[in-house]
Coordinates of C-alpha atoms and ligand atoms in Angstrom, one line a residue:
Chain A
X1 CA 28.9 -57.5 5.2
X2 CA 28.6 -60.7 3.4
X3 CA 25.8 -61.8 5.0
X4 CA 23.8 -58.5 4.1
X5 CA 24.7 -58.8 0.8
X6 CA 23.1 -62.3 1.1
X7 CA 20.6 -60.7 2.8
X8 CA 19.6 -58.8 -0.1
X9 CA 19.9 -61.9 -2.4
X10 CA 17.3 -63.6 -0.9
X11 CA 15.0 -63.5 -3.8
X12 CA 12.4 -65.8 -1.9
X13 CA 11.8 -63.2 0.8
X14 CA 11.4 -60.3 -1.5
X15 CA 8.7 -62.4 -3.9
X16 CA 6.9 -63.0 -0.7
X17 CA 7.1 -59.1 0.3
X18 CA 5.5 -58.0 -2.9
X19 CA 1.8 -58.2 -2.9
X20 CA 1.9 -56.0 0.8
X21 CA 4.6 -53.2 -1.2
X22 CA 2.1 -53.5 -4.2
X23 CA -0.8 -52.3 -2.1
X24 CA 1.2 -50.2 -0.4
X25 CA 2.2 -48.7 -4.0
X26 CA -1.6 -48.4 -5.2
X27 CA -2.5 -46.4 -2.1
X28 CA 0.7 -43.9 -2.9
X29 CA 0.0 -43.9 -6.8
X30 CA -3.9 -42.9 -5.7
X31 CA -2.6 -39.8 -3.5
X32 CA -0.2 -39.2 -5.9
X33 CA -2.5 -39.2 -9.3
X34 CA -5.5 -37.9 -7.3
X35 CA -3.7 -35.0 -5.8
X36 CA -1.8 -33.7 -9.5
X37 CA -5.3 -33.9 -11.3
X38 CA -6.7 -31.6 -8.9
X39 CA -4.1 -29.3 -7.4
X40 CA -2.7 -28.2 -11.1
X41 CA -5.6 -27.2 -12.3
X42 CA -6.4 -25.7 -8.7
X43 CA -3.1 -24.2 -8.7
X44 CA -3.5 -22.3 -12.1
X45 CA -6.9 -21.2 -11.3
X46 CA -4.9 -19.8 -7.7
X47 CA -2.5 -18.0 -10.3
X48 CA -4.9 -16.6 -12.6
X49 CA -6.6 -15.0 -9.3
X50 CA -3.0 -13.5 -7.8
X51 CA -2.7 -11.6 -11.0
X52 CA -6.3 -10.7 -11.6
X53 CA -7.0 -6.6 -11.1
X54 CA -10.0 -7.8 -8.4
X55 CA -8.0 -6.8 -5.1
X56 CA -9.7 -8.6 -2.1
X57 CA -9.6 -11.5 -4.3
X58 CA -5.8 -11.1 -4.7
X59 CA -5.0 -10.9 -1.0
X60 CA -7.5 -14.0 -0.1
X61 CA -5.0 -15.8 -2.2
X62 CA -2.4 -14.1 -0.8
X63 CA -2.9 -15.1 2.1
X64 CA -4.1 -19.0 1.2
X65 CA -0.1 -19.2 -0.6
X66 CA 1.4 -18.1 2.5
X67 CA 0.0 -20.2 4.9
X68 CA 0.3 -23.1 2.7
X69 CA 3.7 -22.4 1.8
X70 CA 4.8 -21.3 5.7
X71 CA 3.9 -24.2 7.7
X72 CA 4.7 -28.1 6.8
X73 CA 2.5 -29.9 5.0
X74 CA 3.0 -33.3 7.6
X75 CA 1.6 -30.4 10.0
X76 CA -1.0 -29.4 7.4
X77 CA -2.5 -33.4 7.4
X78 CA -2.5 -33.4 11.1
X79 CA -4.4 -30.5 11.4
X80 CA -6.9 -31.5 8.9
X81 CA -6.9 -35.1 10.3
X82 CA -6.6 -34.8 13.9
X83 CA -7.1 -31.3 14.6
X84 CA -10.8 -30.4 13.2
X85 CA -12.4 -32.8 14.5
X86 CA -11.9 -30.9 18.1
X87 CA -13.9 -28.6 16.3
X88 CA -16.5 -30.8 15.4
X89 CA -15.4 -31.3 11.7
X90 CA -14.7 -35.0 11.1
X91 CA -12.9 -36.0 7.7
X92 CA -12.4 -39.5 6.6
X93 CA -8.8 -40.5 6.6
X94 CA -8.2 -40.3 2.8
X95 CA -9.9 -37.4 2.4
X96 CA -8.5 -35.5 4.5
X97 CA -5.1 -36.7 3.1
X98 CA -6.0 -35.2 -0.2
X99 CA -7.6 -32.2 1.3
X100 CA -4.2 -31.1 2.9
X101 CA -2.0 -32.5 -0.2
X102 CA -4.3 -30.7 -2.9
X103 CA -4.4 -27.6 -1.0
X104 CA -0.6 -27.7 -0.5
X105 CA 0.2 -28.2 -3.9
X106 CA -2.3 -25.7 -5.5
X107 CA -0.5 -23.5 -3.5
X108 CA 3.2 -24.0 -4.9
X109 CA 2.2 -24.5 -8.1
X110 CA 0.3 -21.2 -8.1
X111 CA 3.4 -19.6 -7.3
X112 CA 5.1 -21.1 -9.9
X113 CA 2.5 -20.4 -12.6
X114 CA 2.3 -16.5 -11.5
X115 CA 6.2 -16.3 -12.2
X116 CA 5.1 -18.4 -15.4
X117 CA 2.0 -15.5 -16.0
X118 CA 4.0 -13.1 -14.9
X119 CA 7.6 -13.3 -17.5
X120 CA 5.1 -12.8 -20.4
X121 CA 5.1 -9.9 -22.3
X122 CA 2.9 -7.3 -22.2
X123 CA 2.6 -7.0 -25.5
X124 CA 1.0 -10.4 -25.6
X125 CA -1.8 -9.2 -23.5
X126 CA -1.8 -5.7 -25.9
X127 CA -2.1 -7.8 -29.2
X128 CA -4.1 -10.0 -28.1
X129 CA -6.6 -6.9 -26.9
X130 CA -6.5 -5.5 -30.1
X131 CA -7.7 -8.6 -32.2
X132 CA -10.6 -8.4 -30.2
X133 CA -10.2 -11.3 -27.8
X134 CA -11.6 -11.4 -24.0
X135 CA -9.8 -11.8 -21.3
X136 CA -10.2 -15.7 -20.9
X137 CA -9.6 -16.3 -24.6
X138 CA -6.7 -14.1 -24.0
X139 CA -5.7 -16.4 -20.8
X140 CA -6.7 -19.7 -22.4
X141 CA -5.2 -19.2 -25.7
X142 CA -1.8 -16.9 -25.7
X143 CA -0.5 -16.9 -22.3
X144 CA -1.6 -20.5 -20.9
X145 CA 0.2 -22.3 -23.9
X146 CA 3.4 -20.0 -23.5
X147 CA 3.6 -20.0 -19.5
X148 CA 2.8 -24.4 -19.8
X149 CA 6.3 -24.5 -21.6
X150 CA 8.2 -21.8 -19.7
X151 CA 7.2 -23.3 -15.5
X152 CA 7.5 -27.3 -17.1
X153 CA 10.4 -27.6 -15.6
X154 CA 9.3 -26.0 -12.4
X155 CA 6.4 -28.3 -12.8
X156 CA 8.0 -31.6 -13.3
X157 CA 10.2 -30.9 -10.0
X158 CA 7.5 -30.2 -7.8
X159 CA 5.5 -33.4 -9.4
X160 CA 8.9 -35.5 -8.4
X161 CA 8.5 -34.0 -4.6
X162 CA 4.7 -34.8 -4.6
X163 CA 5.7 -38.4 -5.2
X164 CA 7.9 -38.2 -2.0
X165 CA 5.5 -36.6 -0.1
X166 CA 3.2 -38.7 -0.4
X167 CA 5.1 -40.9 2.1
X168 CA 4.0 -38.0 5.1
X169 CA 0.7 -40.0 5.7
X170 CA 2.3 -42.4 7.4
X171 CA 1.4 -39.7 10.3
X172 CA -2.4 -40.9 9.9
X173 CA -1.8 -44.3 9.6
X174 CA -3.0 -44.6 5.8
X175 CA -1.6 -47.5 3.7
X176 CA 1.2 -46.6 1.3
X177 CA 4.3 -47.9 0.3
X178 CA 6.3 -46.8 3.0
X179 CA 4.3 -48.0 5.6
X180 CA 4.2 -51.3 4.0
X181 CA 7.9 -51.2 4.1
X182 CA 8.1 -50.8 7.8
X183 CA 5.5 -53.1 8.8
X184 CA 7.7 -56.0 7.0
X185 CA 10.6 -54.4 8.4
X186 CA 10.0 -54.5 11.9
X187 CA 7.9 -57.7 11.8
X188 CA 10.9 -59.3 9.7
X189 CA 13.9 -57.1 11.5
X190 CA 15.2 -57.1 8.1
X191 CA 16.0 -53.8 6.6
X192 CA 15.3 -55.5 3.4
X193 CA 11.8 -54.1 2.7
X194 CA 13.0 -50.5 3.1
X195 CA 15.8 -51.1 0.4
X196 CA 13.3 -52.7 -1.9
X197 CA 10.8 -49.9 -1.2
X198 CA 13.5 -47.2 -2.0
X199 CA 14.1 -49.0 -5.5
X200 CA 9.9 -48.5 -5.6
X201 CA 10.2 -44.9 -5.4
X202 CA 13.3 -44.9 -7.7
X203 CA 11.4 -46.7 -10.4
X204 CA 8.4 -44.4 -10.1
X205 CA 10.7 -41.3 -10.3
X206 CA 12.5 -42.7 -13.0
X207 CA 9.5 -43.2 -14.5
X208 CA 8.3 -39.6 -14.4
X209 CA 11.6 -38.2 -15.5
X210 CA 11.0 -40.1 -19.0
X211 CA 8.3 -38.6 -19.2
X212 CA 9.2 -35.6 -18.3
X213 CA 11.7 -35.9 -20.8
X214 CA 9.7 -36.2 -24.2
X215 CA 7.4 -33.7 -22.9
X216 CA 10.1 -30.9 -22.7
X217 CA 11.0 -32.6 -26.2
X218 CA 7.1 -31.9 -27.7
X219 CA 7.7 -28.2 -26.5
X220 CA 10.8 -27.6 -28.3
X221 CA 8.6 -26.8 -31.6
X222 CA 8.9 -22.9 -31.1
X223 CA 11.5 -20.9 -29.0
Chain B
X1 CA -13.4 10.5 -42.4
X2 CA -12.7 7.1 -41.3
X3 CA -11.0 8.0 -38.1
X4 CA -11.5 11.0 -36.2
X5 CA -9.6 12.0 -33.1
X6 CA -10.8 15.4 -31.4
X7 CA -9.5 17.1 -27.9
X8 CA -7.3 14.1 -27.1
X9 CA -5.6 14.4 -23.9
X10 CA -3.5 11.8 -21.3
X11 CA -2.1 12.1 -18.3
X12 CA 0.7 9.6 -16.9
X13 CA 0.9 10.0 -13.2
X14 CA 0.3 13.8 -13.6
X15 CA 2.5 13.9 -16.4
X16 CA 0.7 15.3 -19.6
X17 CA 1.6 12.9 -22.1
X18 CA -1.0 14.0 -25.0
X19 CA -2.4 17.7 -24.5
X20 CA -5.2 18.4 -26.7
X21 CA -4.5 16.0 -29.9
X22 CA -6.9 16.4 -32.9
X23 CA -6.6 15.2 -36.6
X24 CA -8.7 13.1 -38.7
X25 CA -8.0 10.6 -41.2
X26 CA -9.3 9.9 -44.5
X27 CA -10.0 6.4 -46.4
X28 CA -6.9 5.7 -48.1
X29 CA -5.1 8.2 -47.2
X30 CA -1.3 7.7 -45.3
X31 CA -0.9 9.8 -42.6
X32 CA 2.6 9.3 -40.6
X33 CA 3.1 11.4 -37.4
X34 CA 6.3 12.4 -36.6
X35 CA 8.4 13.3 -33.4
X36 CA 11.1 13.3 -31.1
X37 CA 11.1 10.2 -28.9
X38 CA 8.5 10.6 -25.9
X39 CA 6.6 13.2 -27.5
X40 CA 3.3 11.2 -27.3
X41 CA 3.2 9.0 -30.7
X42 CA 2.7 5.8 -29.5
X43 CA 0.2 7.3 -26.8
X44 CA -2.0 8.6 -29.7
X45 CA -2.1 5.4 -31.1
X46 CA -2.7 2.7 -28.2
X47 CA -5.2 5.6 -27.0
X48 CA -7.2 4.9 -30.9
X49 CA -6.8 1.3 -30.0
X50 CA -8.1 1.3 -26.9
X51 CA -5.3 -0.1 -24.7
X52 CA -4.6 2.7 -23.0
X53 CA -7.6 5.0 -21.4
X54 CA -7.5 8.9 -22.3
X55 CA -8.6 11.0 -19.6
X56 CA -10.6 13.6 -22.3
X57 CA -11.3 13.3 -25.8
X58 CA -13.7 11.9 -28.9
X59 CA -12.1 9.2 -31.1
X60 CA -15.3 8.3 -33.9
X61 CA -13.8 5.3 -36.2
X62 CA -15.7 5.1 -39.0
X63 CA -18.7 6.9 -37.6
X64 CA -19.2 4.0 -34.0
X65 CA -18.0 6.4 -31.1
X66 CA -15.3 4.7 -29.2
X67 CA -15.1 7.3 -26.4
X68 CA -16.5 10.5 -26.0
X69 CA -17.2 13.2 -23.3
X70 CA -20.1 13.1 -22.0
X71 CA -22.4 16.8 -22.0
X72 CA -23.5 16.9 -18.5
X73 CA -20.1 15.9 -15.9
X74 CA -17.1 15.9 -19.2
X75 CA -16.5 12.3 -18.0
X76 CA -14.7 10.2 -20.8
X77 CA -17.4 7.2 -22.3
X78 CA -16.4 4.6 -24.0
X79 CA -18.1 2.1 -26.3
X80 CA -19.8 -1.0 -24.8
X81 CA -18.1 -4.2 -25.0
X82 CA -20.4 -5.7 -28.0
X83 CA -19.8 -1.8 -30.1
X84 CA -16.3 -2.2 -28.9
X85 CA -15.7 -5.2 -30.7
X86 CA -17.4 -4.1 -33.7
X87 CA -14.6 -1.3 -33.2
X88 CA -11.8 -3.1 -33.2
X89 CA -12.6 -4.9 -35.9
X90 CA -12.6 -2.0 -38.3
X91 CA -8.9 -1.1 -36.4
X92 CA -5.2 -3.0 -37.3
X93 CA -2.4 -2.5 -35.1
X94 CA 1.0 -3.2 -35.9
X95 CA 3.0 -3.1 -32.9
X96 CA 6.5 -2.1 -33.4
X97 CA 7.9 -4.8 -31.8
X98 CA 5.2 -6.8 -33.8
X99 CA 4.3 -8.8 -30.7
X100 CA 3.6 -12.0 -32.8
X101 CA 1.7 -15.0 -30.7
X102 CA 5.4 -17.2 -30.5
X103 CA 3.9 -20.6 -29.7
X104 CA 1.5 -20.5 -33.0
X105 CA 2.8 -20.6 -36.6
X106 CA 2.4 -18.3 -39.4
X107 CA -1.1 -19.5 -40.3
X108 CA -2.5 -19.7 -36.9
X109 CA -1.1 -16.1 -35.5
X110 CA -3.3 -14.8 -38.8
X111 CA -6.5 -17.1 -38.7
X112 CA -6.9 -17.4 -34.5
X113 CA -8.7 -13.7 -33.8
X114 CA -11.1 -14.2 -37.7
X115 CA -12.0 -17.8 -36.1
X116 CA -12.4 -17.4 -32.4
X117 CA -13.4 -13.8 -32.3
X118 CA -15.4 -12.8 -35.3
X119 CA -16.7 -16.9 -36.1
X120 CA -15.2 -16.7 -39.2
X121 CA -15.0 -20.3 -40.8
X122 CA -11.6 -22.2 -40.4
X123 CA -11.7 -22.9 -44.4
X124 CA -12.8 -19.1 -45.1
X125 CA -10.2 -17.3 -42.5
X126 CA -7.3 -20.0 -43.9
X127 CA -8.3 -18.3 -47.7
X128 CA -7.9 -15.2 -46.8
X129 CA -4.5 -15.7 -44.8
X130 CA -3.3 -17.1 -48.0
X131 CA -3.7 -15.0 -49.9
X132 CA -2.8 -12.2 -47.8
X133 CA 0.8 -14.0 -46.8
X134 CA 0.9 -14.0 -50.9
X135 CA 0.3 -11.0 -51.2
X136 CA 2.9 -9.9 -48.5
X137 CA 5.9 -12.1 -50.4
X138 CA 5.2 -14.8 -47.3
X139 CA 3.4 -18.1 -49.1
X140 CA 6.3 -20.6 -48.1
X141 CA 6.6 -19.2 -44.5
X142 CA 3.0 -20.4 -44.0
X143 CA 3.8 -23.0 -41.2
X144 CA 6.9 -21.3 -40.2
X145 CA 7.0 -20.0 -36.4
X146 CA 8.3 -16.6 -35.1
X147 CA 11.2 -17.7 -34.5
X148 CA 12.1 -18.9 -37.3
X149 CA 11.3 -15.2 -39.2
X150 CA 13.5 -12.3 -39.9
X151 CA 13.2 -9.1 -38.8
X152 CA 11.5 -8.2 -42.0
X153 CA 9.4 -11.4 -42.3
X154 CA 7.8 -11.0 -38.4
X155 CA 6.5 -7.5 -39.6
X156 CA 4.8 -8.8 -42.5
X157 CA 2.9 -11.8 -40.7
X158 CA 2.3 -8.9 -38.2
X159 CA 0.6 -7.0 -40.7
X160 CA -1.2 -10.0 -42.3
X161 CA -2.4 -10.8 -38.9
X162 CA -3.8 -7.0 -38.8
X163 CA -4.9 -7.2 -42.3
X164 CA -7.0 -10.9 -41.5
X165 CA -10.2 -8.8 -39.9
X166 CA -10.3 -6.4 -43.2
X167 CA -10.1 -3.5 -40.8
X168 CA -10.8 0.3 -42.4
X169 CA -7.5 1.9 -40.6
X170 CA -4.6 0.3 -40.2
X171 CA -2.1 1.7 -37.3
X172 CA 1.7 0.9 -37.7
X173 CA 4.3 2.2 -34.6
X174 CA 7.8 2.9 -36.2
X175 CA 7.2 0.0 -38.9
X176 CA 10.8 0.9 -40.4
X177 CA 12.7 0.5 -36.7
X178 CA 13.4 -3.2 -37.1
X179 CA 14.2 -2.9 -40.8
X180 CA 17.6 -2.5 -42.4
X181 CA 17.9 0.7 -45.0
X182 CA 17.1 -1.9 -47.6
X183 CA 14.0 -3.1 -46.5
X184 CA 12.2 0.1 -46.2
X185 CA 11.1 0.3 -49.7
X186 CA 9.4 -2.6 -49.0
X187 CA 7.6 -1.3 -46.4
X188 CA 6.8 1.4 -48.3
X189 CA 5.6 -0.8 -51.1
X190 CA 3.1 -2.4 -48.7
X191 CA 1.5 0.8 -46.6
X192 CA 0.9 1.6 -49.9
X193 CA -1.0 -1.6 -51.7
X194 CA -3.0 -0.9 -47.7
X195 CA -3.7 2.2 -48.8
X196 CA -4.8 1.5 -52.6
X197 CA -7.6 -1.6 -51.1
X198 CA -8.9 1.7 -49.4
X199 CA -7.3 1.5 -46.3
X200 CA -6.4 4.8 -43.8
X201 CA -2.7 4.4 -42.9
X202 CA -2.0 5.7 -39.5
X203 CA 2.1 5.5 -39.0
X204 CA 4.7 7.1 -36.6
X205 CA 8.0 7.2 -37.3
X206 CA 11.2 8.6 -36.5
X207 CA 12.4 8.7 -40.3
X208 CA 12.0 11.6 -42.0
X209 CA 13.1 10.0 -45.4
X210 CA 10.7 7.7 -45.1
X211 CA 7.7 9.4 -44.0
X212 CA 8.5 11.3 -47.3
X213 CA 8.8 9.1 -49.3
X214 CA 5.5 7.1 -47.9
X215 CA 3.1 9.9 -46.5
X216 CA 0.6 11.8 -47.7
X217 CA 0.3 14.2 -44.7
X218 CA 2.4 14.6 -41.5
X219 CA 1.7 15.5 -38.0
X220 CA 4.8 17.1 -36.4
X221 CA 4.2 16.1 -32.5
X222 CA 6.2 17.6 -29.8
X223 CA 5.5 17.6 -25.8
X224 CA 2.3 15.8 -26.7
X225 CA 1.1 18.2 -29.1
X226 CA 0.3 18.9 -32.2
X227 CA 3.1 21.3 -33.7
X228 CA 2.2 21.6 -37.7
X229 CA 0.2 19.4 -39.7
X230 CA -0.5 19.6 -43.5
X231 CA -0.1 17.7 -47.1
X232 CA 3.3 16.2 -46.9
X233 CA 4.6 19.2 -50.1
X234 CA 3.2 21.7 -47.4
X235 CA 5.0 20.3 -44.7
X236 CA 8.4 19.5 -46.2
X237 CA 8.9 22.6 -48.4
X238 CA 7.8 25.6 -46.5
X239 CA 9.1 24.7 -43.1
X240 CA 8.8 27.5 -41.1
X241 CA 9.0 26.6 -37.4
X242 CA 12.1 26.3 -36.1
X243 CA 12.1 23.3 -33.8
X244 CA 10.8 21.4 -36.7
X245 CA 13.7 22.3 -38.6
X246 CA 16.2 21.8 -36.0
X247 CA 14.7 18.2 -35.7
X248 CA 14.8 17.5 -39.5
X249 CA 18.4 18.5 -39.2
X250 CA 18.9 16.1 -36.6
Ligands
ATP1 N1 2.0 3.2 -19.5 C1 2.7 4.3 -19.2 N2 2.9 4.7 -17.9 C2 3.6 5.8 -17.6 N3 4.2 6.6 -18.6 C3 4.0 6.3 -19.8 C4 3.3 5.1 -20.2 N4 3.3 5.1 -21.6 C5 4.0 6.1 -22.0 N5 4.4 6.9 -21.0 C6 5.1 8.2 -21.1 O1 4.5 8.9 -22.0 C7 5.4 9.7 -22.8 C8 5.2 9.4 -24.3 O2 5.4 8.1 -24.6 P1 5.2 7.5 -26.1 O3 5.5 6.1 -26.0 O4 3.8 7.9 -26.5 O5 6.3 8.3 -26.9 P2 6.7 8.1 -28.4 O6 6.5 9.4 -29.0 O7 6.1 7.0 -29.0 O8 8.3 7.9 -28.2 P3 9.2 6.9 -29.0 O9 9.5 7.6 -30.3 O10 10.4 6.8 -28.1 O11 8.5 5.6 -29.2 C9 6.8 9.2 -22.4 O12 7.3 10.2 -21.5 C10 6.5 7.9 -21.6 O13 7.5 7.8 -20.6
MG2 MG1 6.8 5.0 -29.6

């Protein structure tokens, strides 16, 4: 027990297991910021379609949320990775990472955006109508604003899983943190690297949760 | 006439909701339609407003056809989008649970539809929402939000809000519901400044007091139809139908 502790003292090791965990880190923080940039707006786009009046449209999407929703997403990157190109469709390793994680995400936060769409009033959509705005304006300007404040929460949960997640490409070999951690750990048979990449992941979270914070603080103007 | 509403009908899942509805409406005149509860007020109006399709039926505001039956098959027309528009422009609606836009305050629920809408300037459309939140008792509640507004106060912005496109008719559902006894006069104070800048005043209520003490006609509805109509000292002192006695008595 002592000696673990001492293990994890040993200030010299860690220094020297940094710069492999940092680029371990970048590749995470790029699947991580790449895949939130594109999946929420893909994922409200997904929400505005589920609720649209245009039916086929509706059960496309439908459809699209329950498979993404109903299988793993580890099994989702394998497919993508190593399952199309059986087919003859070949995808580069990181795109195909962000292929499965944006359509994944679009998917649940679609969902959570149509419960969003869905809690507003319809007399929103009915004075809204009558001062003569269209249906995007409508969208864009009364119920996007409302439904932003009312999933947040939903949001910011689902942002804190992505950042988990991300760790799942360690199936296609890509170079993230947790990969980084093992390497070092079974080269080193230390379990030091994984302790120092769990305080990683608990700094980014903690991070986020600020964040997350004095956001939900900026919406408190109106009830 | 600024609003005229012939052969109005409307059927909710085989269920006739509005059976043959006609009445017109003057400029400046107050109009209040009255009836039991489900007898097809709110219908008439979300049908004037366009939210809700009728299934026969001419509404003309203000001479622009917003639906009509057409000669040859009796199919129900409406107006194009672009004539719609110019419709709606000339129509307020007052919702009676107001149905004010909750993350946008005071000034923006009024000015949003004059600027985005109708291109009114930002400078021009935040003029004339001053000085109709004056003229509705509201000046310091300018960048208040909903939440933050009485019952009272929400119905105001609402009808600053409706007032902020100049329309020729405005359309108020049960504006004394949310209101305690005291506030009515109010109210009643406000319909009528609508009325005076020349203004038709379409409003349904339940109150009887206050439909006399606001109108200058009344439509009795009951089952969807038209059961009297007339000059409110018609209406209220030579009551001869029975079921509108019985529910005045009520
Ligand atoms: N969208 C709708 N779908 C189905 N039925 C409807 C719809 N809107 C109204 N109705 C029905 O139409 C009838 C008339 O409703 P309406 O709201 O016009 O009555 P009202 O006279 O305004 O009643 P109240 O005084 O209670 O507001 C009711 O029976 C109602 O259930
Ligand atoms: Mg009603």
């Amino acid at each position: 027990m002592i000696d673990y502790i001492w293990g994890l003292l040993q200030i010299d090791y860690i220094w020297g297991l940094l710069p492999a965990l940092f680029s371990g880190l970048v590749g995470t923080l790029k699947i991580f910021f790449i895949t939130l940039l594109l999946s929420l707006p893909l994922g409200i786009l997904v929400a505005a379609g589920r609720v649209s009046k245009i039916k086929p449209l509706v059960s496309v999407l439908h459809l699209y949320i329950w498979i993404m929703r109903g299988t793993p997403l580890l099994l989702q990157i394998v497919f993508i990775f190593f399952g199309l190109p059986h087919v003859g469709i070949t995808i580069e390793r990181f795109l195909a990472i962000l292929i499965a994680f944006v359509l994944n995400y679009a998917a649940y936060f679609a969902e959570i955006f149509r419960g969003g769409i869905e809690s507003i009033d319809q007399g929103q959509y009915d004075a809204a109508k009558v001062l003569g705005f269209n249906s995007v304006q409508t969208f864009m300007r009364i119920i996007l604003p409302q439904v932003v404040k009312i999933v947040f929460p939903s949001v910011a949960n689902e942002i804190i899983t992505l950042v988990k997640d991300t760790a799942l490409v360690y199936i296609v070999g890509y170079g993230e943190l947790l990969r980084a951690g093992r390497i070092a750990t079974n080269r080193d048979a230390s379990l030091v690297p994984l302790v120092v990449v769990a305080v990683f992941y608990l700094a980014i979270t903690w991070i986020l949760t600020k964040i997350f914070e004095r956001i939900e603080k900026k919406f408190a103007y109106y009830q | 006439m600024v609003l005229q509403v012939k052969g109005l009908c409307k059927s909710f899942n085989g269920k006739e909701v509005l059976q043959n509805v006609s009445f017109s409406l003057k400029t400046g005149e107050i109009l209040a339609i009255i009836g039991r509860s489900g007898s097809g007020k709110t219908t008439i109006l979300r049908c004037i407003n366009n939210l809700v399709r009728c299934d026969r039926g001419t509404i003309i505001v203000d001479g622009m056809v917003l639906c009509k039956e057409d000669e040859q098959d009796g199919k129900v027309v409406y107006a194009k989008s672009a004539e719609m528009l110019q419709i709606r422009k000339k129509l307020g609606m007052v919702f009676q649970s107001f149905n004010l836009f909750p993350h946008m305050s005071v000034l923006e629920n009024i000015i949003e539809a004059p600027i985005n809408v109708f291109g009114v300037s930002r400078q021009e459309a935040i003029e004339l929402a001053e000085k109709l939140l004056e003229m509705l008792d509201l000046q310091d509640k300018v960048s208040a939000y909903p939440f933050e507004l009485s019952g009272g106060q929400k119905q105001r912005v609402a009808i600053a809000r409706a007032c902020a496109l100049n329309p020729l008719i405005m359309c108020l559902d049960e504006p004394t519901s949310a209101l305690d006894p005291e506030l009515r006069e109010g109210i009643a104070l406000t319909i009528e400044k609508l009325a005076a800048k020349g203004m038709g005043v379409l409003l349904i209520t339940h109150d009887m007091v206050f439909a006399k003490r606001v109108a200058q006609r009344v439509i009795f509805m009951e089952n969807g139809q038209i059961m009297a109509q007339g000059s409110k000292e018609e209406f209220f002192n030579q009551i001869t139908n029975e079921r509108i006695k019985k529910f005045m008595a009520e």
